[in-house]
mmCIF file of C-alpha atoms in Angstrom:
data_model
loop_
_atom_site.group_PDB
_atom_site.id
_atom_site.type_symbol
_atom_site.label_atom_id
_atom_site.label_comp_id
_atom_site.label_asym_id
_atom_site.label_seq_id
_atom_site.Cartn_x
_atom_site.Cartn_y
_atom_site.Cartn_z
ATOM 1 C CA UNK J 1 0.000 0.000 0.000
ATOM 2 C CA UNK J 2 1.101 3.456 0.078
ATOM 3 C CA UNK J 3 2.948 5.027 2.605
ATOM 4 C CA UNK J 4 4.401 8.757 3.225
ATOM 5 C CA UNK J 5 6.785 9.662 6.090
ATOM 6 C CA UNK J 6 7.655 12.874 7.267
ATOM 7 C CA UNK J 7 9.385 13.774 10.901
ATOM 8 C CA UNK J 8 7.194 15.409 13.150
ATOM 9 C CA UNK J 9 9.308 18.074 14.549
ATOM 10 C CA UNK J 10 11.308 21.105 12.759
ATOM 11 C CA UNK J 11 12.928 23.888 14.543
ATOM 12 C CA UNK J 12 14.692 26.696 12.872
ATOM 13 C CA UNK J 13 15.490 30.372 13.666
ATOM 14 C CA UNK J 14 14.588 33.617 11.918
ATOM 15 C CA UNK J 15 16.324 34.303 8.909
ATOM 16 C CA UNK J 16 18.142 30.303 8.468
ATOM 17 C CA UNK J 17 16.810 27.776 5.621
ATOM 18 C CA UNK J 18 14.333 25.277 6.856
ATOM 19 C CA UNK J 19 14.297 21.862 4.976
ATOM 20 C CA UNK J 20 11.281 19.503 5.756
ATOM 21 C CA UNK J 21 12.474 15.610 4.491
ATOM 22 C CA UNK J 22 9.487 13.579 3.463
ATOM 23 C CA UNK J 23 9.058 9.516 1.927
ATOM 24 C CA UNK J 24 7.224 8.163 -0.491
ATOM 25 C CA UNK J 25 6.402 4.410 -1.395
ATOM 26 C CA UNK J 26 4.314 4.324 -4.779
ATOM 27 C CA UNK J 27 6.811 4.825 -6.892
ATOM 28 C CA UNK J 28 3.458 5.591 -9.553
ATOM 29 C CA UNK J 29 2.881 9.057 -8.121
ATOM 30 C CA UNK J 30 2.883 11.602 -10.745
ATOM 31 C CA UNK J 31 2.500 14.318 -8.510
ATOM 32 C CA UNK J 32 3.711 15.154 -5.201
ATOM 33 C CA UNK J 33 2.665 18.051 -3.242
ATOM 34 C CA UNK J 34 3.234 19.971 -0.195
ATOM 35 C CA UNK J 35 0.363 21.418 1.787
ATOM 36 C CA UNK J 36 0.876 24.083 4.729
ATOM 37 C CA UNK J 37 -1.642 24.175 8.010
ATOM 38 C CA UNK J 38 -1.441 27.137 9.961
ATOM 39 C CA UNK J 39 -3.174 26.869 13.577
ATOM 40 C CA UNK J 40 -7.239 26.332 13.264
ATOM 41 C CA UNK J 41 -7.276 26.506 9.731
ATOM 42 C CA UNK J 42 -7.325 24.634 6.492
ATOM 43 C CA UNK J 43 -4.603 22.820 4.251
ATOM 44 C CA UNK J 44 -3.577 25.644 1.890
ATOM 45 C CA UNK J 45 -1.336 24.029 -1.127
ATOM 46 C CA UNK J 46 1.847 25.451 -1.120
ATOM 47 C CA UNK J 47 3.548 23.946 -4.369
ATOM 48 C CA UNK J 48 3.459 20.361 -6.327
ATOM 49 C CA UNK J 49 6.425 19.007 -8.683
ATOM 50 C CA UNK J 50 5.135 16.663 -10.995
ATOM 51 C CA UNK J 51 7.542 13.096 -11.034
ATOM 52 C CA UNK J 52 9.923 13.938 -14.223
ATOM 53 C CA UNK J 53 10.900 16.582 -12.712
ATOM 54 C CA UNK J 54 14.295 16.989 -10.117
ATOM 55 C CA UNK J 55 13.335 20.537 -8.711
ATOM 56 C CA UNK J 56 11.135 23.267 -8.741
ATOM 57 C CA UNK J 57 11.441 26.818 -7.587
ATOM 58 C CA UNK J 58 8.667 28.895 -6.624
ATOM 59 C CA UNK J 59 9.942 31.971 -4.503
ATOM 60 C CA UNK J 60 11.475 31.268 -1.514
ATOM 61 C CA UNK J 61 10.574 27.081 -1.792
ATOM 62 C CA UNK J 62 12.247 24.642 -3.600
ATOM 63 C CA UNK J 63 11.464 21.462 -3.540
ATOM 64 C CA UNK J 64 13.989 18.767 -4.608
ATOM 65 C CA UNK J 65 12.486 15.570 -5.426
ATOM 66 C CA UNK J 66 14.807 12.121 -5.465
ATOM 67 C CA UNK J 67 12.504 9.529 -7.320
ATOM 68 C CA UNK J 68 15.239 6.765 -7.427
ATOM 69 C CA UNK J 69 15.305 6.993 -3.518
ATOM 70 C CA UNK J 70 11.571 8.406 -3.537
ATOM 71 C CA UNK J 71 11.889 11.052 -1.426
ATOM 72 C CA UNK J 72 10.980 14.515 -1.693
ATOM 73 C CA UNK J 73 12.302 17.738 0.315
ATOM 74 C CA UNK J 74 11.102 21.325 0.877
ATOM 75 C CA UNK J 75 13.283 24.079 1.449
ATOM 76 C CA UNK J 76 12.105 27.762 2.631
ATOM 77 C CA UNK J 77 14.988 30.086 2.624
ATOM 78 C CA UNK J 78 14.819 33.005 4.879
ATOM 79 C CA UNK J 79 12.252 31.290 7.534
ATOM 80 C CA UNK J 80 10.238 33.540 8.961
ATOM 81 C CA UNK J 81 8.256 33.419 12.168
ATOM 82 C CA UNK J 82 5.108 33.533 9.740
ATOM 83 C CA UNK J 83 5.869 30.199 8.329
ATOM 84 C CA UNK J 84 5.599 28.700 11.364
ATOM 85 C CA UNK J 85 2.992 25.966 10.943
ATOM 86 C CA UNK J 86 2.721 21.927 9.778
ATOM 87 C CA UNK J 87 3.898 20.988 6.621
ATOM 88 C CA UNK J 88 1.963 18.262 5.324
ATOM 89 C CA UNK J 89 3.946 15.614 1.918
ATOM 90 C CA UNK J 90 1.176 14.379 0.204
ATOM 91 C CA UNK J 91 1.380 12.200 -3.091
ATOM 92 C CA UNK J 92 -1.688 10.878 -5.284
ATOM 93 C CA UNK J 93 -3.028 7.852 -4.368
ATOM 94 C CA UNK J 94 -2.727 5.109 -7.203
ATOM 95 C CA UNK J 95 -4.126 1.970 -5.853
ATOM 96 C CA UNK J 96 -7.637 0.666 -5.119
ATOM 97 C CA UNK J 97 -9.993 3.014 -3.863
ATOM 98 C CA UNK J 98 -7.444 5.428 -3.003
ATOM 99 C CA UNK J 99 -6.660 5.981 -6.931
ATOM 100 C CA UNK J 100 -6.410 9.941 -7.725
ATOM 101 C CA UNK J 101 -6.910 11.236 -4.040
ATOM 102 C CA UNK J 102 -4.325 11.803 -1.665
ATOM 103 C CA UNK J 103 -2.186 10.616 0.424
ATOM 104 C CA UNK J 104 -0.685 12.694 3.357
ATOM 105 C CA UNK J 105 2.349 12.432 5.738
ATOM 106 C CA UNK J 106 1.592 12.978 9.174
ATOM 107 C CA UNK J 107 3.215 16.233 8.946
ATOM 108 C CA UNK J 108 6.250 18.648 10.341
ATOM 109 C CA UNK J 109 5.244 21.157 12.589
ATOM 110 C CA UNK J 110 7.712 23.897 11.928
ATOM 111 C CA UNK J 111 8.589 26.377 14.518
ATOM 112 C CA UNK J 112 10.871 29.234 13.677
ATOM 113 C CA UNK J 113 12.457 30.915 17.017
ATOM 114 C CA UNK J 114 12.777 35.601 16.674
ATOM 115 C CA UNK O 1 -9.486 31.725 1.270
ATOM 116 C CA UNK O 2 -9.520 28.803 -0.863
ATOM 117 C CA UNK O 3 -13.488 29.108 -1.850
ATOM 118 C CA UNK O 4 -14.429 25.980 -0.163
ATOM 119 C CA UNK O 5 -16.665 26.810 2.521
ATOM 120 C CA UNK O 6 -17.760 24.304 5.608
ATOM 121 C CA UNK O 7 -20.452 24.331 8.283
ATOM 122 C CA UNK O 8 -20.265 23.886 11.076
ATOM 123 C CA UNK O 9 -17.046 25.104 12.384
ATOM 124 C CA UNK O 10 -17.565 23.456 15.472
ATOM 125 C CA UNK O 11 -19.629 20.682 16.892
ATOM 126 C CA UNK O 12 -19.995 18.897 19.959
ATOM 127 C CA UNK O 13 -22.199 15.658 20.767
ATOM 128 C CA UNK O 14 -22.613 12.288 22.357
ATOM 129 C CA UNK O 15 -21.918 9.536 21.653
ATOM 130 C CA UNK O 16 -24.553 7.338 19.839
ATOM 131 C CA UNK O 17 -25.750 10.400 18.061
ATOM 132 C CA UNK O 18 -25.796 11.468 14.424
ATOM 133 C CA UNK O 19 -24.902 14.282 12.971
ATOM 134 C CA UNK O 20 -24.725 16.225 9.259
ATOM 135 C CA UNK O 21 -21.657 18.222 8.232
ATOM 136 C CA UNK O 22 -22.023 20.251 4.818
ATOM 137 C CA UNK O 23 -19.505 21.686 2.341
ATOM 138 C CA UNK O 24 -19.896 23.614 -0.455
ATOM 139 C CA UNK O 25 -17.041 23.456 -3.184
ATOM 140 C CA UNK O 26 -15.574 26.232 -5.256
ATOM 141 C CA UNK O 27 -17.421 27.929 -8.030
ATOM 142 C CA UNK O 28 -16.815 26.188 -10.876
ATOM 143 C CA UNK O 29 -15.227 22.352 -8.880
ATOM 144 C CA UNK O 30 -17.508 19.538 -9.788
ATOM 145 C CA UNK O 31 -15.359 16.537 -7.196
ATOM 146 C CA UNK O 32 -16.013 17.326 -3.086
ATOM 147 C CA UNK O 33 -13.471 15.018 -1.350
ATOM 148 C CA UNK O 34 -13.899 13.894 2.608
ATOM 149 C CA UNK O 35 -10.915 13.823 4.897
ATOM 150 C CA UNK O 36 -10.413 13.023 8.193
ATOM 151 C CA UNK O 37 -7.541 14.369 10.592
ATOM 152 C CA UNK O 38 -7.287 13.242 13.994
ATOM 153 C CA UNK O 39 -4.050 13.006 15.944
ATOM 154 C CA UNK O 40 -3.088 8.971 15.942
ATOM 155 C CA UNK O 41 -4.811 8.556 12.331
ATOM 156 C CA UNK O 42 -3.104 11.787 10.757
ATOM 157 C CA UNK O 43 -5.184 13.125 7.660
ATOM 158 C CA UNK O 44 -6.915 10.130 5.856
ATOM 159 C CA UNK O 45 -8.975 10.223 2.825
ATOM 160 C CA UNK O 46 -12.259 9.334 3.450
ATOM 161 C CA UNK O 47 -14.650 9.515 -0.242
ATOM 162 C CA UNK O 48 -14.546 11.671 -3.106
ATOM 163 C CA UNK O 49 -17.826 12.530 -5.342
ATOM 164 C CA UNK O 50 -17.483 13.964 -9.052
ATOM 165 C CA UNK O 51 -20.762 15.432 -10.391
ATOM 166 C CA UNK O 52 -22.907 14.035 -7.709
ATOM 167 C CA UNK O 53 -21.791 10.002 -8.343
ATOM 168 C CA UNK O 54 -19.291 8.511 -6.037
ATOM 169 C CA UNK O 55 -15.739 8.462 -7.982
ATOM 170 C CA UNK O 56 -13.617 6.957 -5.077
ATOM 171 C CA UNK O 57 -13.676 5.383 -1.538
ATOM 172 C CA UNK O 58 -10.978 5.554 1.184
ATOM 173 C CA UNK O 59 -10.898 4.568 4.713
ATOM 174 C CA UNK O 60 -14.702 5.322 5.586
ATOM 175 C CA UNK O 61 -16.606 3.431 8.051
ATOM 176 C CA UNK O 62 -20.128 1.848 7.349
ATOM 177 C CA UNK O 63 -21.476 4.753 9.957
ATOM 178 C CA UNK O 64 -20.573 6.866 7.585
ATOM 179 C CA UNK O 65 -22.006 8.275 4.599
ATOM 180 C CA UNK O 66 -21.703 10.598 2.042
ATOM 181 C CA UNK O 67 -23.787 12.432 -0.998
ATOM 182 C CA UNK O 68 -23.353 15.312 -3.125
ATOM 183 C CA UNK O 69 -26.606 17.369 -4.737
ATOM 184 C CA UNK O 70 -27.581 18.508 -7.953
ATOM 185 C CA UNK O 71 -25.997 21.916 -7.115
ATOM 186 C CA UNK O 72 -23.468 20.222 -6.315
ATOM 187 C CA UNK O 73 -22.778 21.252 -2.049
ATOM 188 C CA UNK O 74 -22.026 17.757 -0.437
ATOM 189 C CA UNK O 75 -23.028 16.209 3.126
ATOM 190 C CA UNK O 76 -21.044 13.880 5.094
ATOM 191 C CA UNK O 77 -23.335 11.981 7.503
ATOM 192 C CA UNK O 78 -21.875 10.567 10.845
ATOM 193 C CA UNK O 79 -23.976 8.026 13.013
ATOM 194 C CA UNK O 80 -23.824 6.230 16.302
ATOM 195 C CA UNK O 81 -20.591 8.340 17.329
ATOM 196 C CA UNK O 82 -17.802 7.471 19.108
ATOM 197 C CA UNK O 83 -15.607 8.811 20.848
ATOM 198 C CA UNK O 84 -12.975 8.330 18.693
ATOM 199 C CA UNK O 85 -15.021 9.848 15.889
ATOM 200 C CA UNK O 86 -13.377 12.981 17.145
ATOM 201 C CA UNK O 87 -11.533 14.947 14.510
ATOM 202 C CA UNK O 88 -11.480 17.616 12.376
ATOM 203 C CA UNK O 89 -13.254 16.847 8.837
ATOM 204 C CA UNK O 90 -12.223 18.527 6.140
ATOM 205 C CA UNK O 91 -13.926 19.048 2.410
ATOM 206 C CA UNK O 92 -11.478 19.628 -0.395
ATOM 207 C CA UNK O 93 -12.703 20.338 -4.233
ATOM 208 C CA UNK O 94 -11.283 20.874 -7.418
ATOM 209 C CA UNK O 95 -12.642 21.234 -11.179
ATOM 210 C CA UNK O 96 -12.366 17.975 -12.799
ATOM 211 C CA UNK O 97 -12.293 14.114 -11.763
ATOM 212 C CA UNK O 98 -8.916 14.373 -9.613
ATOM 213 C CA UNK O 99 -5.714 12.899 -11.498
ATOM 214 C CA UNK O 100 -4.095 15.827 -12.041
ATOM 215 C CA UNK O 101 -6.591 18.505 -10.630
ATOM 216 C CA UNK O 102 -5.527 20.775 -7.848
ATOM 217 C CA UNK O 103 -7.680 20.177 -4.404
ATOM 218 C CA UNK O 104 -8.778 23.102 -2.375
ATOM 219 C CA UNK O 105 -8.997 22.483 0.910
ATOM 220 C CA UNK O 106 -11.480 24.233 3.330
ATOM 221 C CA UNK O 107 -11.436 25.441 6.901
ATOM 222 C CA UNK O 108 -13.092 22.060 8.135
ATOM 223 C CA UNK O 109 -15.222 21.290 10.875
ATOM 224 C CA UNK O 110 -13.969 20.238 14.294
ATOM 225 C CA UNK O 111 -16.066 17.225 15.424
ATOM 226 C CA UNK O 112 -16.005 16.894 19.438
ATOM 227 C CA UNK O 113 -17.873 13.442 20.564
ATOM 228 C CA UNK O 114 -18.158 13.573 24.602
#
């Protein structure tokens, strides 16, 4: 079945690079996404790098994705206390009932320290 | 805002009861998808309707049930709660069937089962 892993914990402060380490089993995804949940609210999607692709810039995130070891990273340079929050992986769900929908890591909660 | 909208925000019951939560997808988004986050489970994906016929099926108990209407707003129905039922239930939509179409996630409702 499929599987994403994430570590639960980040802690960076003001100003450093954050990266946020996530695993993926299906080695089928075509896309894989990242997702950011700031307190009481909804998933807001933050970026997505489709599986032919080694890395994607988008501001200050770049996500770097390994496919041969199937894991994908996130990188915010210049971490600000306003990204503080849970960073959810998430890829698309290929098998069974799951196919098309997706799958999420437990997420990183990322704190970033003035 | 993402354009997905979700009522209740909050909602507290007992156990054995049954209750309706509602979402209303994005102008435009003809798939509502059902997710569940709770803390030992993480975010799980729960149904997904596309133009009010059931397109996919996750992890959703037999208590639980789902439609979407002819203007296209969906329900998720919840009976004989338990305590573990507890989470926060979120409603995602996008335009087309879901492959490769973005999901926008709303502000989900916070299920509390005493």
């Amino acid at each position: 079945g499929e599987d994403v892993e994430q570590s639960l914990f980040l802690s960076v402060r003001e100003g450093d690079s954050s990266v946020i380490n996530c695993t993926y089993t299906d080695s089928s995804s075509t896309y894989l996404y990242w997702y950011k949940q700031e307190p009481g609210a909804g998933l807001q999607l933050l970026t997505y790098i489709f599986s032919n692709m080694d890395m994607k810039q988008d501001q200050r995130l770049t996500v770097l994705l390994n496919k041969k070891d199937k894991h994908l990273s996130l990188r915010i340079a210049d971490t600000q206390t306003g990204d503080s929050a849970i960073y959810f992986c998430a890829e698309r769900g290929f098998y069974g009932g799951s196919q098309g929908n997706l799958i999420f890591g437990k997420g990183t909660k990322l704190s970033v320290k003035p | 805002d993402s354009g997905v909208t979700q009522t209740p925000k909050h909602l507290i019951t007992a156990t054995g009861q049954r209750v309706t939560l509602r979402c209303s997808p994005r102008s435009g988004d003809l798939s509502v998808y059902w997710y569940q986050q709770s803390l030992d489970q993480g975010l799980q994906f729960l149904i997904q309707y596309y133009n009010g016929e059931e397109r996919a099926k996750g992890n959703i108990l037999e208590r639980f049930s789902a439609q979407q209407f002819p203007d296209l707003h969906s329900e998720l129905n919840l009976s004989s709660l338990e305590l573990g039922d507890s989470a926060l239930y979120f409603c995602a939509s996008s335009v087309g069937p879901g492959e490769i179409d973005e999901q926008y996630f709303g502000p989900g409702t916070r299920l509390t089962v005493t």
